[in-house]
Amino acid sequence: DQQVKQNSPSLSVQEGRISILNCDYTNSMFDYFLWYKKYPAEGPTFLISISSIKDKNEDGRFTVFLNKSAKHLSLHIVPSQPGDSAVYFCAASMNRDDKIIFGKGTRLHILP
Amino acid sequence: DGGITQSPKYLFRKEGQNVTLSCEQNLNHDAMYWYRQDPGQGLRLIYYSQIVNDFQKGDIAEGYSVSREKKESFPLTVTSAQKNPTAFYLCASRSSGTTNEKLFFGSGTQLSVL
């Protein structure tokens, strides 16, 4: 049973617009959430994280929102740029150094 | 130039054959991990090691074996018991006491069965 779900396999967004990637989780014990970005034939790289005690974390063009009651988080990218085209993995763990559970990923295409 | 090196980038396995994927890091990290990625799937944990000469099974360890004789090296053997080995394999590492934001990944090995 999937504990971290990314229900959109792909998303296309116009350059300059906002990209919103969504993620749901089922395990209420998850305490820490991360987003990773992955280019083809490369390993994922860490993008941004959020602790369950917060509802928002911002880093430049990237903002992650957490709704604990809905067990939902989202990644906002504003403005979207061509280099943002990649696969984005949502991930969760029970604390900041515990085993990470990954979602299936969402492929983001930024259109010129 | 510090990092994680996985080799080879592409590997082919014949039916019934064992193959070993290499993972080397010069980051002085204590913990090392092996993940498997299938098309349209997330990363699933195969094995991990927090310290030399010790390792634990992840969520999908069946058909795989590992060793951790040196801090820098964490090779993964895909045995003939692994019935569906075709996948993209990722190695990762981080220092003990650091958080998952400090988990660094290699570039991966694509394993295919002939």
PDB file of C-alpha atoms in Angstrom:
ATOM      1  CA  ASP A   1       0.000   0.000   0.000  1.00  0.00           C
ATOM      2  CA  GLN A   2       1.443   3.322  -1.051  1.00  0.00           C
ATOM      3  CA  GLN A   3       2.111   5.618   1.856  1.00  0.00           C
ATOM      4  CA  VAL A   4       3.137   8.591  -0.284  1.00  0.00           C
ATOM      5  CA  LYS A   5       1.014   9.281  -3.338  1.00  0.00           C
ATOM      6  CA  GLN A   6       1.616  11.574  -6.283  1.00  0.00           C
ATOM      7  CA  ASN A   7      -1.483  11.123  -8.375  1.00  0.00           C
ATOM      8  CA  SER A   8      -0.380  13.207 -11.355  1.00  0.00           C
ATOM      9  CA  PRO A   9       2.238  11.357 -13.431  1.00  0.00           C
ATOM     10  CA  SER A  10       2.910  14.471 -15.488  1.00  0.00           C
ATOM     11  CA  LEU A  11       2.189  18.185 -15.611  1.00  0.00           C
ATOM     12  CA  SER A  12       2.781  20.799 -18.316  1.00  0.00           C
ATOM     13  CA  VAL A  13       3.125  24.467 -17.427  1.00  0.00           C
ATOM     14  CA  GLN A  14       3.887  27.551 -19.481  1.00  0.00           C
ATOM     15  CA  GLU A  15       7.223  29.217 -18.761  1.00  0.00           C
ATOM     16  CA  GLY A  16       6.774  32.073 -16.316  1.00  0.00           C
ATOM     17  CA  ARG A  17       3.589  30.640 -14.791  1.00  0.00           C
ATOM     18  CA  ILE A  18       3.179  28.845 -11.479  1.00  0.00           C
ATOM     19  CA  SER A  19       3.764  25.084 -11.253  1.00  0.00           C
ATOM     20  CA  ILE A  20       1.881  23.264  -8.493  1.00  0.00           C
ATOM     21  CA  LEU A  21       2.808  19.678  -7.707  1.00  0.00           C
ATOM     22  CA  ASN A  22       0.657  17.773  -5.262  1.00  0.00           C
ATOM     23  CA  CYS A  23       1.345  14.948  -2.841  1.00  0.00           C
ATOM     24  CA  ASP A  24      -0.821  13.008  -0.385  1.00  0.00           C
ATOM     25  CA  TYR A  25       0.252  10.694   2.399  1.00  0.00           C
ATOM     26  CA  THR A  26      -1.519   8.106   4.487  1.00  0.00           C
ATOM     27  CA  ASN A  27       0.762   7.523   7.465  1.00  0.00           C
ATOM     28  CA  SER A  28       0.005  10.004  10.239  1.00  0.00           C
ATOM     29  CA  MET A  29       3.350   9.135  11.860  1.00  0.00           C
ATOM     30  CA  PHE A  30       5.220  10.973   9.122  1.00  0.00           C
ATOM     31  CA  ASP A  31       6.825  14.018  10.627  1.00  0.00           C
ATOM     32  CA  TYR A  32       9.087  15.340   7.922  1.00  0.00           C
ATOM     33  CA  PHE A  33       8.521  15.875   4.227  1.00  0.00           C
ATOM     34  CA  LEU A  34      10.941  16.471   1.389  1.00  0.00           C
ATOM     35  CA  TRP A  35      10.896  17.204  -2.321  1.00  0.00           C
ATOM     36  CA  TYR A  36      13.596  15.908  -4.640  1.00  0.00           C
ATOM     37  CA  LYS A  37      14.235  16.832  -8.249  1.00  0.00           C
ATOM     38  CA  LYS A  38      15.578  14.329 -10.762  1.00  0.00           C
ATOM     39  CA  TYR A  39      16.905  14.753 -14.280  1.00  0.00           C
ATOM     40  CA  PRO A  40      17.098  11.718 -16.628  1.00  0.00           C
ATOM     41  CA  ALA A  41      19.987   9.337 -15.960  1.00  0.00           C
ATOM     42  CA  GLU A  42      20.968  11.269 -12.827  1.00  0.00           C
ATOM     43  CA  GLY A  43      20.370  10.791  -9.142  1.00  0.00           C
ATOM     44  CA  PRO A  44      17.755  12.882  -7.331  1.00  0.00           C
ATOM     45  CA  THR A  45      18.858  16.081  -5.626  1.00  0.00           C
ATOM     46  CA  PHE A  46      17.264  17.595  -2.562  1.00  0.00           C
ATOM     47  CA  LEU A  47      15.080  20.617  -3.260  1.00  0.00           C
ATOM     48  CA  ILE A  48      13.147  21.684  -0.178  1.00  0.00           C
ATOM     49  CA  SER A  49      11.729  20.205   3.020  1.00  0.00           C
ATOM     50  CA  ILE A  50       9.157  20.955   5.690  1.00  0.00           C
ATOM     51  CA  SER A  51       8.619  19.786   9.234  1.00  0.00           C
ATOM     52  CA  SER A  52       5.151  18.858  10.437  1.00  0.00           C
ATOM     53  CA  ILE A  53       5.221  21.730  12.928  1.00  0.00           C
ATOM     54  CA  LYS A  54       5.117  24.192  10.045  1.00  0.00           C
ATOM     55  CA  ASP A  55       2.592  24.766   7.301  1.00  0.00           C
ATOM     56  CA  LYS A  56       4.835  26.592   4.866  1.00  0.00           C
ATOM     57  CA  ASN A  57       8.494  26.733   3.923  1.00  0.00           C
ATOM     58  CA  GLU A  58       9.898  28.996   1.244  1.00  0.00           C
ATOM     59  CA  ASP A  59      13.232  28.961  -0.565  1.00  0.00           C
ATOM     60  CA  GLY A  60      13.545  31.334  -3.471  1.00  0.00           C
ATOM     61  CA  ARG A  61      11.146  30.305  -6.233  1.00  0.00           C
ATOM     62  CA  PHE A  62      10.139  27.158  -4.340  1.00  0.00           C
ATOM     63  CA  THR A  63       7.501  26.987  -1.613  1.00  0.00           C
ATOM     64  CA  VAL A  64       6.142  23.880   0.065  1.00  0.00           C
ATOM     65  CA  PHE A  65       2.769  23.945   1.812  1.00  0.00           C
ATOM     66  CA  LEU A  66       1.679  21.327   4.320  1.00  0.00           C
ATOM     67  CA  ASN A  67      -1.917  20.610   5.368  1.00  0.00           C
ATOM     68  CA  LYS A  68      -1.637  18.035   8.153  1.00  0.00           C
ATOM     69  CA  SER A  69      -5.345  17.584   8.661  1.00  0.00           C
ATOM     70  CA  ALA A  70      -5.766  16.698   4.989  1.00  0.00           C
ATOM     71  CA  LYS A  71      -2.462  14.770   4.854  1.00  0.00           C
ATOM     72  CA  HIS A  72      -1.565  16.807   1.809  1.00  0.00           C
ATOM     73  CA  LEU A  73       1.410  18.819   0.689  1.00  0.00           C
ATOM     74  CA  SER A  74       2.162  20.791  -2.417  1.00  0.00           C
ATOM     75  CA  LEU A  75       5.207  22.287  -4.074  1.00  0.00           C
ATOM     76  CA  HIS A  76       4.814  25.651  -5.790  1.00  0.00           C
ATOM     77  CA  ILE A  77       7.387  26.896  -8.300  1.00  0.00           C
ATOM     78  CA  VAL A  78       7.062  30.556  -9.257  1.00  0.00           C
ATOM     79  CA  PRO A  79       7.953  31.579 -11.889  1.00  0.00           C
ATOM     80  CA  SER A  80       8.532  28.324 -13.737  1.00  0.00           C
ATOM     81  CA  GLN A  81      11.693  28.158 -15.815  1.00  0.00           C
ATOM     82  CA  PRO A  82      12.863  25.736 -18.550  1.00  0.00           C
ATOM     83  CA  GLY A  83      15.449  24.216 -16.203  1.00  0.00           C
ATOM     84  CA  ASP A  84      12.614  23.164 -13.901  1.00  0.00           C
ATOM     85  CA  SER A  85      11.619  20.446 -16.366  1.00  0.00           C
ATOM     86  CA  ALA A  86      12.370  17.277 -14.421  1.00  0.00           C
ATOM     87  CA  VAL A  87      10.741  14.571 -12.326  1.00  0.00           C
ATOM     88  CA  TYR A  88       9.799  15.703  -8.829  1.00  0.00           C
ATOM     89  CA  PHE A  89       9.561  13.184  -6.013  1.00  0.00           C
ATOM     90  CA  CYS A  90       7.642  13.827  -2.853  1.00  0.00           C
ATOM     91  CA  ALA A  91       9.066  11.947   0.130  1.00  0.00           C
ATOM     92  CA  ALA A  92       8.293  11.514   3.816  1.00  0.00           C
ATOM     93  CA  SER A  93       9.976  10.209   6.932  1.00  0.00           C
ATOM     94  CA  MET A  94       9.090   9.789  10.594  1.00  0.00           C
ATOM     95  CA  ASN A  95      11.831  12.165  11.597  1.00  0.00           C
ATOM     96  CA  ARG A  96      14.594  14.075   9.917  1.00  0.00           C
ATOM     97  CA  ASP A  97      17.074  11.224   9.760  1.00  0.00           C
ATOM     98  CA  ASP A  98      14.762   8.224   9.440  1.00  0.00           C
ATOM     99  CA  LYS A  99      14.103   6.030   6.402  1.00  0.00           C
ATOM    100  CA  ILE A 100      12.578   7.998   3.501  1.00  0.00           C
ATOM    101  CA  ILE A 101       9.460   6.795   1.692  1.00  0.00           C
ATOM    102  CA  PHE A 102       9.203   8.151  -1.846  1.00  0.00           C
ATOM    103  CA  GLY A 103       6.192   8.804  -4.036  1.00  0.00           C
ATOM    104  CA  LYS A 104       6.117   7.732  -7.690  1.00  0.00           C
ATOM    105  CA  GLY A 105       7.093  11.151  -8.968  1.00  0.00           C
ATOM    106  CA  THR A 106       5.531  13.785 -11.225  1.00  0.00           C
ATOM    107  CA  ARG A 107       7.171  14.711 -14.511  1.00  0.00           C
ATOM    108  CA  LEU A 108       7.043  18.484 -14.980  1.00  0.00           C
ATOM    109  CA  HIS A 109       7.318  19.925 -18.497  1.00  0.00           C
ATOM    110  CA  ILE A 110       7.904  23.655 -18.774  1.00  0.00           C
ATOM    111  CA  LEU A 111       6.615  24.867 -22.135  1.00  0.00           C
ATOM    112  CA  PRO A 112       8.271  27.799 -23.952  1.00  0.00           C
TER     113      PRO A 112
ATOM    114  CA  ASP B   1      36.256  16.512  -6.214  1.00  0.00           C
ATOM    115  CA  GLY B   2      34.013  14.765  -3.691  1.00  0.00           C
ATOM    116  CA  GLY B   3      31.028  12.671  -4.655  1.00  0.00           C
ATOM    117  CA  ILE B   4      29.416   9.297  -5.155  1.00  0.00           C
ATOM    118  CA  THR B   5      30.480   7.192  -8.092  1.00  0.00           C
ATOM    119  CA  GLN B   6      28.375   4.371  -9.421  1.00  0.00           C
ATOM    120  CA  SER B   7      29.667   2.012 -12.045  1.00  0.00           C
ATOM    121  CA  PRO B   8      28.967   0.862 -14.596  1.00  0.00           C
ATOM    122  CA  LYS B   9      26.343   3.246 -15.968  1.00  0.00           C
ATOM    123  CA  TYR B  10      24.724   0.431 -17.958  1.00  0.00           C
ATOM    124  CA  LEU B  11      24.864  -3.272 -17.137  1.00  0.00           C
ATOM    125  CA  PHE B  12      23.390  -6.318 -18.790  1.00  0.00           C
ATOM    126  CA  ARG B  13      22.667  -9.565 -17.029  1.00  0.00           C
ATOM    127  CA  LYS B  14      22.007 -12.955 -18.480  1.00  0.00           C
ATOM    128  CA  GLU B  15      19.393 -15.207 -16.978  1.00  0.00           C
ATOM    129  CA  GLY B  16      20.685 -17.000 -13.885  1.00  0.00           C
ATOM    130  CA  GLN B  17      23.716 -14.751 -13.536  1.00  0.00           C
ATOM    131  CA  ASN B  18      24.784 -12.726 -10.502  1.00  0.00           C
ATOM    132  CA  VAL B  19      25.970  -9.180 -11.155  1.00  0.00           C
ATOM    133  CA  THR B  20      27.549  -6.643  -8.828  1.00  0.00           C
ATOM    134  CA  LEU B  21      26.931  -2.895  -8.950  1.00  0.00           C
ATOM    135  CA  SER B  22      29.642  -0.676  -7.576  1.00  0.00           C
ATOM    136  CA  CYS B  23      29.138   2.347  -5.321  1.00  0.00           C
ATOM    137  CA  GLU B  24      32.088   4.368  -4.025  1.00  0.00           C
ATOM    138  CA  GLN B  25      32.018   7.647  -2.109  1.00  0.00           C
ATOM    139  CA  ASN B  26      34.829   9.934  -0.990  1.00  0.00           C
ATOM    140  CA  LEU B  27      32.621  12.153   1.163  1.00  0.00           C
ATOM    141  CA  ASN B  28      33.598  10.362   4.369  1.00  0.00           C
ATOM    142  CA  HIS B  29      29.932   9.481   4.898  1.00  0.00           C
ATOM    143  CA  ASP B  30      29.030   6.801   7.426  1.00  0.00           C
ATOM    144  CA  ALA B  31      25.665   5.758   6.029  1.00  0.00           C
ATOM    145  CA  MET B  32      25.095   4.330   2.577  1.00  0.00           C
ATOM    146  CA  TYR B  33      21.902   3.238   0.841  1.00  0.00           C
ATOM    147  CA  TRP B  34      20.749   1.328  -2.222  1.00  0.00           C
ATOM    148  CA  TYR B  35      17.466   2.196  -3.939  1.00  0.00           C
ATOM    149  CA  ARG B  36      15.704   0.743  -6.927  1.00  0.00           C
ATOM    150  CA  GLN B  37      13.588   2.788  -9.339  1.00  0.00           C
ATOM    151  CA  ASP B  38      11.189   1.180 -11.817  1.00  0.00           C
ATOM    152  CA  PRO B  39       9.481   3.184 -14.605  1.00  0.00           C
ATOM    153  CA  GLY B  40       6.635   5.227 -13.168  1.00  0.00           C
ATOM    154  CA  GLN B  41       7.570   4.177  -9.655  1.00  0.00           C
ATOM    155  CA  GLY B  42       9.151   5.867  -6.700  1.00  0.00           C
ATOM    156  CA  LEU B  43      12.466   4.883  -5.195  1.00  0.00           C
ATOM    157  CA  ARG B  44      12.311   1.781  -3.021  1.00  0.00           C
ATOM    158  CA  LEU B  45      14.937   0.968  -0.402  1.00  0.00           C
ATOM    159  CA  ILE B  46      16.844  -2.296  -0.921  1.00  0.00           C
ATOM    160  CA  TYR B  47      19.577  -2.241   1.743  1.00  0.00           C
ATOM    161  CA  TYR B  48      21.305   0.307   3.913  1.00  0.00           C
ATOM    162  CA  SER B  49      24.372   0.465   6.095  1.00  0.00           C
ATOM    163  CA  GLN B  50      24.966   2.892   8.965  1.00  0.00           C
ATOM    164  CA  ILE B  51      28.499   1.738   9.736  1.00  0.00           C
ATOM    165  CA  VAL B  52      31.246  -0.465   8.362  1.00  0.00           C
ATOM    166  CA  ASN B  53      30.614  -4.228   8.663  1.00  0.00           C
ATOM    167  CA  ASP B  54      26.929  -3.700   9.413  1.00  0.00           C
ATOM    168  CA  PHE B  55      23.896  -3.434   7.134  1.00  0.00           C
ATOM    169  CA  GLN B  56      20.129  -3.827   7.301  1.00  0.00           C
ATOM    170  CA  LYS B  57      17.464  -4.952   4.876  1.00  0.00           C
ATOM    171  CA  GLY B  58      15.206  -2.339   3.371  1.00  0.00           C
ATOM    172  CA  ASP B  59      11.742  -2.865   1.969  1.00  0.00           C
ATOM    173  CA  ILE B  60      12.696  -5.045  -1.037  1.00  0.00           C
ATOM    174  CA  ALA B  61      15.879  -6.922  -0.036  1.00  0.00           C
ATOM    175  CA  GLU B  62      14.913 -10.325  -1.458  1.00  0.00           C
ATOM    176  CA  GLY B  63      17.233 -11.383  -4.286  1.00  0.00           C
ATOM    177  CA  TYR B  64      19.919  -8.869  -3.334  1.00  0.00           C
ATOM    178  CA  SER B  65      23.021  -8.957  -1.170  1.00  0.00           C
ATOM    179  CA  VAL B  66      25.463  -6.294   0.013  1.00  0.00           C
ATOM    180  CA  SER B  67      28.727  -5.918   1.876  1.00  0.00           C
ATOM    181  CA  ARG B  68      30.321  -3.007   3.737  1.00  0.00           C
ATOM    182  CA  GLU B  69      33.946  -3.891   4.295  1.00  0.00           C
ATOM    183  CA  LYS B  70      35.156  -0.322   3.768  1.00  0.00           C
ATOM    184  CA  LYS B  71      33.583   2.988   4.645  1.00  0.00           C
ATOM    185  CA  GLU B  72      33.886   4.231   1.075  1.00  0.00           C
ATOM    186  CA  SER B  73      32.360   1.225  -0.653  1.00  0.00           C
ATOM    187  CA  PHE B  74      28.915  -0.417  -0.606  1.00  0.00           C
ATOM    188  CA  PRO B  75      28.577  -2.879  -3.513  1.00  0.00           C
ATOM    189  CA  LEU B  76      25.208  -4.398  -4.361  1.00  0.00           C
ATOM    190  CA  THR B  77      24.943  -7.906  -5.826  1.00  0.00           C
ATOM    191  CA  VAL B  78      21.835  -8.744  -7.788  1.00  0.00           C
ATOM    192  CA  THR B  79      21.528 -12.495  -7.505  1.00  0.00           C
ATOM    193  CA  SER B  80      19.779 -14.964  -9.779  1.00  0.00           C
ATOM    194  CA  ALA B  81      17.051 -15.153  -7.133  1.00  0.00           C
ATOM    195  CA  GLN B  82      15.925 -11.654  -8.109  1.00  0.00           C
ATOM    196  CA  LYS B  83      13.300 -12.492 -10.722  1.00  0.00           C
ATOM    197  CA  ASN B  84      12.733  -9.008 -12.034  1.00  0.00           C
ATOM    198  CA  PRO B  85      16.085  -7.223 -11.861  1.00  0.00           C
ATOM    199  CA  THR B  86      15.616  -4.758 -14.721  1.00  0.00           C
ATOM    200  CA  ALA B  87      15.567  -1.345 -13.073  1.00  0.00           C
ATOM    201  CA  PHE B  88      17.533   1.832 -12.403  1.00  0.00           C
ATOM    202  CA  TYR B  89      19.653   1.412  -9.265  1.00  0.00           C
ATOM    203  CA  LEU B  90      20.658   4.386  -7.154  1.00  0.00           C
ATOM    204  CA  CYS B  91      23.222   4.527  -4.391  1.00  0.00           C
ATOM    205  CA  ALA B  92      23.132   7.284  -1.789  1.00  0.00           C
ATOM    206  CA  SER B  93      25.093   8.336   1.271  1.00  0.00           C
ATOM    207  CA  ARG B  94      25.083  10.797   4.145  1.00  0.00           C
ATOM    208  CA  SER B  95      26.969  11.434   7.370  1.00  0.00           C
ATOM    209  CA  SER B  96      25.545  10.011  10.555  1.00  0.00           C
ATOM    210  CA  GLY B  97      23.938  12.723  12.625  1.00  0.00           C
ATOM    211  CA  THR B  98      22.877  14.648   9.549  1.00  0.00           C
ATOM    212  CA  THR B  99      19.353  14.835   8.253  1.00  0.00           C
ATOM    213  CA  ASN B 100      17.832  13.563   5.030  1.00  0.00           C
ATOM    214  CA  GLU B 101      18.415  16.923   3.336  1.00  0.00           C
ATOM    215  CA  LYS B 102      22.063  15.872   3.305  1.00  0.00           C
ATOM    216  CA  LEU B 103      21.403  12.596   1.479  1.00  0.00           C
ATOM    217  CA  PHE B 104      23.454  12.587  -1.705  1.00  0.00           C
ATOM    218  CA  PHE B 105      22.757  10.300  -4.650  1.00  0.00           C
ATOM    219  CA  GLY B 106      24.996   8.840  -7.310  1.00  0.00           C
ATOM    220  CA  SER B 107      24.103   8.977 -11.009  1.00  0.00           C
ATOM    221  CA  GLY B 108      22.725   5.459 -11.057  1.00  0.00           C
ATOM    222  CA  THR B 109      23.201   2.172 -12.902  1.00  0.00           C
ATOM    223  CA  GLN B 110      20.659   0.909 -15.417  1.00  0.00           C
ATOM    224  CA  LEU B 111      20.499  -2.884 -15.207  1.00  0.00           C
ATOM    225  CA  SER B 112      18.833  -4.834 -17.989  1.00  0.00           C
ATOM    226  CA  VAL B 113      18.268  -8.561 -18.414  1.00  0.00           C
ATOM    227  CA  LEU B 114      19.208 -10.149 -21.733  1.00  0.00           C
TER     228      LEU B 114
END
